[in-house]
mmCIF file of C-alpha atoms and ligand atoms in Angstrom:
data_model
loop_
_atom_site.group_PDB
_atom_site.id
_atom_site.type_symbol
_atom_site.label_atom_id
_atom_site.label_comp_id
_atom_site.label_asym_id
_atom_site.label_seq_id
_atom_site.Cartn_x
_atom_site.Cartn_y
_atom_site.Cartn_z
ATOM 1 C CA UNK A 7 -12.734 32.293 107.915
ATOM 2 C CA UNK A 8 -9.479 31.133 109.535
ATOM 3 C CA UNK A 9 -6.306 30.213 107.377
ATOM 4 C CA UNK A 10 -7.149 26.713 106.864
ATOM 5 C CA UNK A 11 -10.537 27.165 105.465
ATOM 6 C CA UNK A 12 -9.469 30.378 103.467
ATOM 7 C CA UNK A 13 -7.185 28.211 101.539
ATOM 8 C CA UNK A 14 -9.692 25.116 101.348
ATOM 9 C CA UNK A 15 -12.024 27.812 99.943
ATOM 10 C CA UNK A 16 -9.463 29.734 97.306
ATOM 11 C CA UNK A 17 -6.193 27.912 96.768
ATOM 12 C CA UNK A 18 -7.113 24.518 96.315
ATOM 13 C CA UNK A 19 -4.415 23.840 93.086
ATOM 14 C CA UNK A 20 -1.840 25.187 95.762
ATOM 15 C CA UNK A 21 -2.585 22.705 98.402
ATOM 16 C CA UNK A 22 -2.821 20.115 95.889
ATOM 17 C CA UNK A 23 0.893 21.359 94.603
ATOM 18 C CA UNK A 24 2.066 20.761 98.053
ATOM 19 C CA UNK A 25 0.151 17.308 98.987
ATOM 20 C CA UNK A 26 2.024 15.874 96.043
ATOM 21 C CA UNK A 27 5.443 16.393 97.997
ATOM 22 C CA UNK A 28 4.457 14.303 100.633
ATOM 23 C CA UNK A 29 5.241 10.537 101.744
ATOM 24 C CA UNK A 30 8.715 10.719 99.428
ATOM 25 C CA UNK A 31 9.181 7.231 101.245
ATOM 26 C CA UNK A 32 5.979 6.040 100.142
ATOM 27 C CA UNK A 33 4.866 4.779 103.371
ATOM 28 C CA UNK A 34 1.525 6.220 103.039
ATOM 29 C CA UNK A 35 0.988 4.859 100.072
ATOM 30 C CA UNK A 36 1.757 1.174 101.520
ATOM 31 C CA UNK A 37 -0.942 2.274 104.194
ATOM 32 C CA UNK A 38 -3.403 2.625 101.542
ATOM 33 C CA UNK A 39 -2.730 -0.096 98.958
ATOM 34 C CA UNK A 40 -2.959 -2.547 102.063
ATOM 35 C CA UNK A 41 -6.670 -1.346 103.023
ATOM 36 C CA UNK A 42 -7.480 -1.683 99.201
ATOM 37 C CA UNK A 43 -6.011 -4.981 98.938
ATOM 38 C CA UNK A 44 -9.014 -5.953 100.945
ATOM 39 C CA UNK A 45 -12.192 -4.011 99.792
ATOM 40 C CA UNK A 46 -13.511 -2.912 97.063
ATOM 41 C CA UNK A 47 -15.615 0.488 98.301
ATOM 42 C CA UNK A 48 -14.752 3.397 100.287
ATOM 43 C CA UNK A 49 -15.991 6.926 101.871
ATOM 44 C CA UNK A 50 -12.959 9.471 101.847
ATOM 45 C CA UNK A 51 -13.836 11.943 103.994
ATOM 46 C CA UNK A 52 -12.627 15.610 103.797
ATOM 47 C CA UNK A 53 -11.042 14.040 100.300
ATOM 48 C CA UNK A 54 -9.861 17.376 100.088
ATOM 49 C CA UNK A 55 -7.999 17.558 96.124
ATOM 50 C CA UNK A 56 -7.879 13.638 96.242
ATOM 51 C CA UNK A 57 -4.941 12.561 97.427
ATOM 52 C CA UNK A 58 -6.291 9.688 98.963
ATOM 53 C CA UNK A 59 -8.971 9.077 96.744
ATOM 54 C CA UNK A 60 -6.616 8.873 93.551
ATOM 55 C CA UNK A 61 -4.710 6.303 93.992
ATOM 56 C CA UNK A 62 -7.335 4.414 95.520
ATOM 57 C CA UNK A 63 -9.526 4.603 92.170
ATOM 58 C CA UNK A 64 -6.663 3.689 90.612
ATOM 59 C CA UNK A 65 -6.666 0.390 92.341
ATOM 60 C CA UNK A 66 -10.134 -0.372 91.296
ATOM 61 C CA UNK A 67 -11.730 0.889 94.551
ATOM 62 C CA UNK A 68 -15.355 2.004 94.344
ATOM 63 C CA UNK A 69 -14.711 5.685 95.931
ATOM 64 C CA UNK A 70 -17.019 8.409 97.270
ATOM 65 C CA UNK A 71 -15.199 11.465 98.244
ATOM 66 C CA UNK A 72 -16.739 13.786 100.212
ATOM 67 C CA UNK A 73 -15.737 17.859 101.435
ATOM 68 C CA UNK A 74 -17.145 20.535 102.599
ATOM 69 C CA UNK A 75 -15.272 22.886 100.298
ATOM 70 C CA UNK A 76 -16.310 23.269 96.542
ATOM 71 C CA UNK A 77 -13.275 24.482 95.141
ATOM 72 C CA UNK A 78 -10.886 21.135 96.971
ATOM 73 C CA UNK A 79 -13.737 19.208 94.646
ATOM 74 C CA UNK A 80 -12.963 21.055 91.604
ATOM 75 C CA UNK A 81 -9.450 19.845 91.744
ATOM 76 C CA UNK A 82 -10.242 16.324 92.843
ATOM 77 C CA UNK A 83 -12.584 15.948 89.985
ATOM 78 C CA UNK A 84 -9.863 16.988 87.333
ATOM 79 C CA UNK A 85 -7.727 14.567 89.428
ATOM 80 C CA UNK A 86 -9.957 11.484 88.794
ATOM 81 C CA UNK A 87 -10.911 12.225 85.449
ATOM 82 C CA UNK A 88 -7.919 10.137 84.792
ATOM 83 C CA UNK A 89 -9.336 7.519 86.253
ATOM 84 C CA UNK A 90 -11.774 5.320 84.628
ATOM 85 C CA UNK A 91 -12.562 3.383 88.098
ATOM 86 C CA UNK A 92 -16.700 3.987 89.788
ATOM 87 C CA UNK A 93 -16.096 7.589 91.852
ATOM 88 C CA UNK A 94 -18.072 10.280 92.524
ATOM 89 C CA UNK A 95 -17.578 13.683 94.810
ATOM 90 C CA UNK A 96 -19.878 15.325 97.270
ATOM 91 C CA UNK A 97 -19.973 18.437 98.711
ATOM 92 C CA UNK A 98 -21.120 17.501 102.165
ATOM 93 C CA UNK A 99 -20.194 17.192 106.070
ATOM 94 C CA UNK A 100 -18.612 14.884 107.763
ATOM 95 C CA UNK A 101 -20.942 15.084 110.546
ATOM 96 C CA UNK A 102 -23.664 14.221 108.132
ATOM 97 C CA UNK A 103 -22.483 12.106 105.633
ATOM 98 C CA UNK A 104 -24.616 11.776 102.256
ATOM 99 C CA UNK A 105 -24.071 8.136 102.145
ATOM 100 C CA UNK A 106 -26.145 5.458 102.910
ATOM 101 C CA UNK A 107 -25.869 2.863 105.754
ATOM 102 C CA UNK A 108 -23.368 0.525 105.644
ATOM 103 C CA UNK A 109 -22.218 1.374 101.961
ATOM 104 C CA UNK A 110 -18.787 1.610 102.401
ATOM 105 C CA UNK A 111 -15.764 -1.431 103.387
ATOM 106 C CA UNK A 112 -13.898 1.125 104.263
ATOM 107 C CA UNK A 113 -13.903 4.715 105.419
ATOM 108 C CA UNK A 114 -11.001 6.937 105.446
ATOM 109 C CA UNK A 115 -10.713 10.613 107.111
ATOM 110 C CA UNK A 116 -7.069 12.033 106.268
ATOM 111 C CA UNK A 117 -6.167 14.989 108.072
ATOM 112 C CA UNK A 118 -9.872 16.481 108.493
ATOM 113 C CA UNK A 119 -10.722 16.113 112.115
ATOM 114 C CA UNK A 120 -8.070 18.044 113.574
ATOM 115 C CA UNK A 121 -9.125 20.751 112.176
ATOM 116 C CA UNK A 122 -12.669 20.834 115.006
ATOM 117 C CA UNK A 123 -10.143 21.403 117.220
ATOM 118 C CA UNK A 124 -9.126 24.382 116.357
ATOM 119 C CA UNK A 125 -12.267 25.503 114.529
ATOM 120 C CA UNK A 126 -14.817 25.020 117.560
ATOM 121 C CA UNK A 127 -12.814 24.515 120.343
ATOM 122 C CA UNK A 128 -15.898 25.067 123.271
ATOM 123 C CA UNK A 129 -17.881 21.863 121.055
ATOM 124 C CA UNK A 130 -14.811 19.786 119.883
ATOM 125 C CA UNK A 131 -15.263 16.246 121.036
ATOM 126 C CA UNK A 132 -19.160 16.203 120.485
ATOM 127 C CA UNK A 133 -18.065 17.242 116.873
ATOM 128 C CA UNK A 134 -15.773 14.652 116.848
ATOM 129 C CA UNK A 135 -18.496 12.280 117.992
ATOM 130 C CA UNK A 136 -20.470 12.720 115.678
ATOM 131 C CA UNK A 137 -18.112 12.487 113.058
ATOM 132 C CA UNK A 138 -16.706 9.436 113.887
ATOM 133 C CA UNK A 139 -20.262 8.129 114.397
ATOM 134 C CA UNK A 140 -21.317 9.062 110.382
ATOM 135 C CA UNK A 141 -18.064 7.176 109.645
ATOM 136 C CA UNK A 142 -19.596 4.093 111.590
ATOM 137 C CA UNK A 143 -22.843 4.230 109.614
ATOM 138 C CA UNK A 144 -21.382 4.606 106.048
ATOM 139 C CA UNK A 145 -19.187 1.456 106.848
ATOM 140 C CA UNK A 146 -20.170 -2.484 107.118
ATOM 141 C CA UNK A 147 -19.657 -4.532 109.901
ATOM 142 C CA UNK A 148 -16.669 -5.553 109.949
ATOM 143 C CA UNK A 149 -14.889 -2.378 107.658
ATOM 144 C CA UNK A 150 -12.119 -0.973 108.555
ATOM 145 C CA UNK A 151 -12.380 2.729 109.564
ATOM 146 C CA UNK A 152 -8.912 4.875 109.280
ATOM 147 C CA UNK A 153 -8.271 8.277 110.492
ATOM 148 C CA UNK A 154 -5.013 10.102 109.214
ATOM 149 C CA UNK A 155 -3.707 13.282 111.354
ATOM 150 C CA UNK A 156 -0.215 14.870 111.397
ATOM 151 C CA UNK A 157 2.163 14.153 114.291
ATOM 152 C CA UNK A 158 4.482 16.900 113.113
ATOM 153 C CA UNK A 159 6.452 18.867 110.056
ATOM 154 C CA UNK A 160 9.675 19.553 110.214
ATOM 155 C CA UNK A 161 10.268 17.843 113.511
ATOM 156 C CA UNK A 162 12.631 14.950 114.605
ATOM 157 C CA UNK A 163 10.245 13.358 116.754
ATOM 158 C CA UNK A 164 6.610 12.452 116.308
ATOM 159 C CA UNK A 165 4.308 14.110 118.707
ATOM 160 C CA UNK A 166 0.930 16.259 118.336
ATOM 161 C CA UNK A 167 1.875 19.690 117.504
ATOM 162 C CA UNK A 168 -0.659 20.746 119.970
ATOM 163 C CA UNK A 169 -2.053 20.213 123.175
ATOM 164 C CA UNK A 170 -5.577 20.185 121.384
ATOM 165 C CA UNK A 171 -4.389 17.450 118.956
ATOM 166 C CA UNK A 172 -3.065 15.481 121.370
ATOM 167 C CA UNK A 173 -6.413 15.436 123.364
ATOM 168 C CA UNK A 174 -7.858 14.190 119.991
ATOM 169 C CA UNK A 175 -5.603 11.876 119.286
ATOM 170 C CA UNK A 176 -6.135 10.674 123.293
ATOM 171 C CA UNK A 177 -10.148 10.263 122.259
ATOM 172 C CA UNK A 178 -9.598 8.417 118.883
ATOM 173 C CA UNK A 179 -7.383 5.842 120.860
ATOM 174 C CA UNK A 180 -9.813 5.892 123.699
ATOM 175 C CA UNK A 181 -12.293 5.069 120.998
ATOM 176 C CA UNK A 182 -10.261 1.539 119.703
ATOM 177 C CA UNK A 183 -8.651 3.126 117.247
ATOM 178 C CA UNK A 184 -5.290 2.288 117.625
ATOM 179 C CA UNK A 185 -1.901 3.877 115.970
ATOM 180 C CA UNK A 186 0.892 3.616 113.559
ATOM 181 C CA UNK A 187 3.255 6.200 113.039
ATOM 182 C CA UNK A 188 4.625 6.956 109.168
ATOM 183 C CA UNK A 189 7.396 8.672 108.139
ATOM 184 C CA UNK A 190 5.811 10.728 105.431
ATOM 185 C CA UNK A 191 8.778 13.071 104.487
ATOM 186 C CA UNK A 192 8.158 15.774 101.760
ATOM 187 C CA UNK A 193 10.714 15.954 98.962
ATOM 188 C CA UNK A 194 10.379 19.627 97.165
ATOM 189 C CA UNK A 195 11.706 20.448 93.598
ATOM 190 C CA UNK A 196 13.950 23.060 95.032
ATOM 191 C CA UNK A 197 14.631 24.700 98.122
ATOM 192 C CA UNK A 198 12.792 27.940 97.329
ATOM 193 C CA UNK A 199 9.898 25.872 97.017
ATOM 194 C CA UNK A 200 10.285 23.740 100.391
ATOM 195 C CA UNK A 201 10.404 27.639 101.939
ATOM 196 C CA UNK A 202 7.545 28.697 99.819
ATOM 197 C CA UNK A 203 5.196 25.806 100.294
ATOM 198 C CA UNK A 204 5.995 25.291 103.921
ATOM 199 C CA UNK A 205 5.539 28.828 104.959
ATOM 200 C CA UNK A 206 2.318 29.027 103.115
ATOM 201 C CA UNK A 207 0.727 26.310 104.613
ATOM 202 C CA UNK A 208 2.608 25.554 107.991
ATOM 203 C CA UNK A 209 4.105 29.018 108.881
ATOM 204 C CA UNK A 210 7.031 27.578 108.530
ATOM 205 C CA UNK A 211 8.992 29.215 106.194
ATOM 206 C CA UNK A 212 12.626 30.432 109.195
ATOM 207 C CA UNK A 213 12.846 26.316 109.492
ATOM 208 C CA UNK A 214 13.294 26.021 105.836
ATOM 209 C CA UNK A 215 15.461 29.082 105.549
ATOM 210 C CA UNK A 216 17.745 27.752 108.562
ATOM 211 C CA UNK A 217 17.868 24.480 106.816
ATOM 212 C CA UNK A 218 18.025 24.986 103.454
ATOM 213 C CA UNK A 219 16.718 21.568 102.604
ATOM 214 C CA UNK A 220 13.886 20.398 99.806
ATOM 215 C CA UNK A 221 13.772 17.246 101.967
ATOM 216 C CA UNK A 222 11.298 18.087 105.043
ATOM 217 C CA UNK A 223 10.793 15.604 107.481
ATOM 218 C CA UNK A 224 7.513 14.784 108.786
ATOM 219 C CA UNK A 225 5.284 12.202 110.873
ATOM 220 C CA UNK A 226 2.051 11.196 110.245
ATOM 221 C CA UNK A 227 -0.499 9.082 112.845
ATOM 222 C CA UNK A 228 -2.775 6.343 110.889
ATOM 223 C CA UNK A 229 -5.416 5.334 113.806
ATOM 224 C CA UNK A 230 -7.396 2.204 112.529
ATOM 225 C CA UNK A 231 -10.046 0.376 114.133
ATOM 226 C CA UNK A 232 -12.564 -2.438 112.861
ATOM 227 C CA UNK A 233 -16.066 -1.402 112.423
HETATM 228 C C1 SAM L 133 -5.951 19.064 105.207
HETATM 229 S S1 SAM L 133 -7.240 18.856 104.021
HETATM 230 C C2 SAM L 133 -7.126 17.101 103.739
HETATM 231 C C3 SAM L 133 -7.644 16.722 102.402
HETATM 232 C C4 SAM L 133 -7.362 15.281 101.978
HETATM 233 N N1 SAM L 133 -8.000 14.339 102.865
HETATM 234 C C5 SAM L 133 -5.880 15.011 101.902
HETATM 235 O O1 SAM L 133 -5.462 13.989 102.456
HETATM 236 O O2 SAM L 133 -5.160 15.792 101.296
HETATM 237 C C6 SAM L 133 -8.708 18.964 105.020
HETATM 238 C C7 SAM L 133 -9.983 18.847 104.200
HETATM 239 O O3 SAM L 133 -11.070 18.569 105.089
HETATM 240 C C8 SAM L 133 -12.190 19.304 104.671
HETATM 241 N N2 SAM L 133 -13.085 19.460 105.812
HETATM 242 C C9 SAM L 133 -12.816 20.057 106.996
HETATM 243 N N3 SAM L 133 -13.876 19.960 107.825
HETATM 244 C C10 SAM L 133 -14.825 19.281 107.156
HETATM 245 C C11 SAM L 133 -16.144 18.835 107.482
HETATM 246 N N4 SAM L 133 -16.693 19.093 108.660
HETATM 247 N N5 SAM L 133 -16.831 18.157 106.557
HETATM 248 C C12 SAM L 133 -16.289 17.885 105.346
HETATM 249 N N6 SAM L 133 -15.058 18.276 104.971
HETATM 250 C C13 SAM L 133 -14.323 18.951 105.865
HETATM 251 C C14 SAM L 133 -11.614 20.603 104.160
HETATM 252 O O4 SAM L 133 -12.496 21.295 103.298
HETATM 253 C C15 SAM L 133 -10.347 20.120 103.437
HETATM 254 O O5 SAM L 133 -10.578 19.824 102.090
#
């Protein structure tokens, strides 16, 4: 198990602590109540604790949320109890989607399929593929399919923090899906949180040290394309 599926497996309530940090300027948000403006169903893939899926109950979508890891349901679930909107979690793939044909109006993978990268780097972009043809099947023609990836923490510029996610981010556009770049800024309760969180997660615990900030900057790619 790698570092990103070890905490996806046993410190879901932590990742959900720091998820709630993010998009201080609430363009993220905007992102989202935009696509829900016009739909009333849609497949969150890798839904993860529910960031995504949250507000997006609470705006009367229809939402199935779907993830591969048990315990990132457990937390979503105590998330959306809150909610008295239609959802329901899934423990499933995103390569093989337990969702019928066409079901969604939208589909929405945040910050999921950067992760094949790294995690089968030989098999990649057939992963990817296949992925990204589930999230064609679960949506109707004409849906709107989103993927959400990070272009960078605690950076100045947006760019793919890798030369692996930049090859994915190369095939999504190469796919029609094409990008907007968010400024999706964490804002921390303290400084020795910013250094906790970010180190925990990101490894990046010296940049929060040297800058002794709970404000974090941070870019975030939103690829959409029309189904
Ligand atoms: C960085 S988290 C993002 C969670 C959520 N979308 C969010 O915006 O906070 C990545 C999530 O993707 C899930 N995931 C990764 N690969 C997956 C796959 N092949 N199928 C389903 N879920 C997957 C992980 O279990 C984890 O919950």
């Amino acid at each position: 198990m790698n570092h990103f599926q070890q905490i996806y497996a046993t410190e879901a309530a932590t990742y959900h602590r720091l998820v709630a940090a993010e998009d201080t300027r609430g363009e993220l948000a905007a992102e989202l109540s935009r696509v829900a403006a016009a739909a009333t169903s849609i497949v969150d893939i890798g839904t993860g604790t529910g960031r995504i899926a949250i507000p997006l109950c609470q705006a009367g979508m229809k939402v199935h949320g779907i993830d591969a890891a048990p315990a990132m349901l457990k937390v979503a679930a105590e998330q959306l109890d809150s909610c008295d909107g239609d959802w329901k979690l899934s423990v499933g793939d995103a390569r093989d989607l337990p969702v019928s044909d066409g079901w969604g109006d939208v589909a929405i993978a945040g910050w999921v399929y950067g992760h094949f990268t790294e995690w089968w780097p030989e098999t990649w972009q057939a992963e990817l593929d296949q992925a990204l043809a589930e999230m064609d099947r679960v949506v109707r023609s004409g849906g709107v399919e989103v993927v959400i990836d990070t272009l960078g923490t605690a950076t100045t510029e947006p760019a793919a923090p890798t030369p692996g996610l930049a090859a994915y981010h190369d095939r999504l556009e190469a796919m029609g899906f094409a990008r907007t770049v968010l400024r999706t800024d964490y804002r921390f309760d303290s400084v020795a949180e910013s250094i906790e969180l970010l180190d925990w997660f990101f490894g990046l615990g010296e940049w929060g040290r040297q800058h002794n900030e709970a404000l974090v900057p941070e870019f975030t790619g939103w690829w959409e394309r029309t189904r």
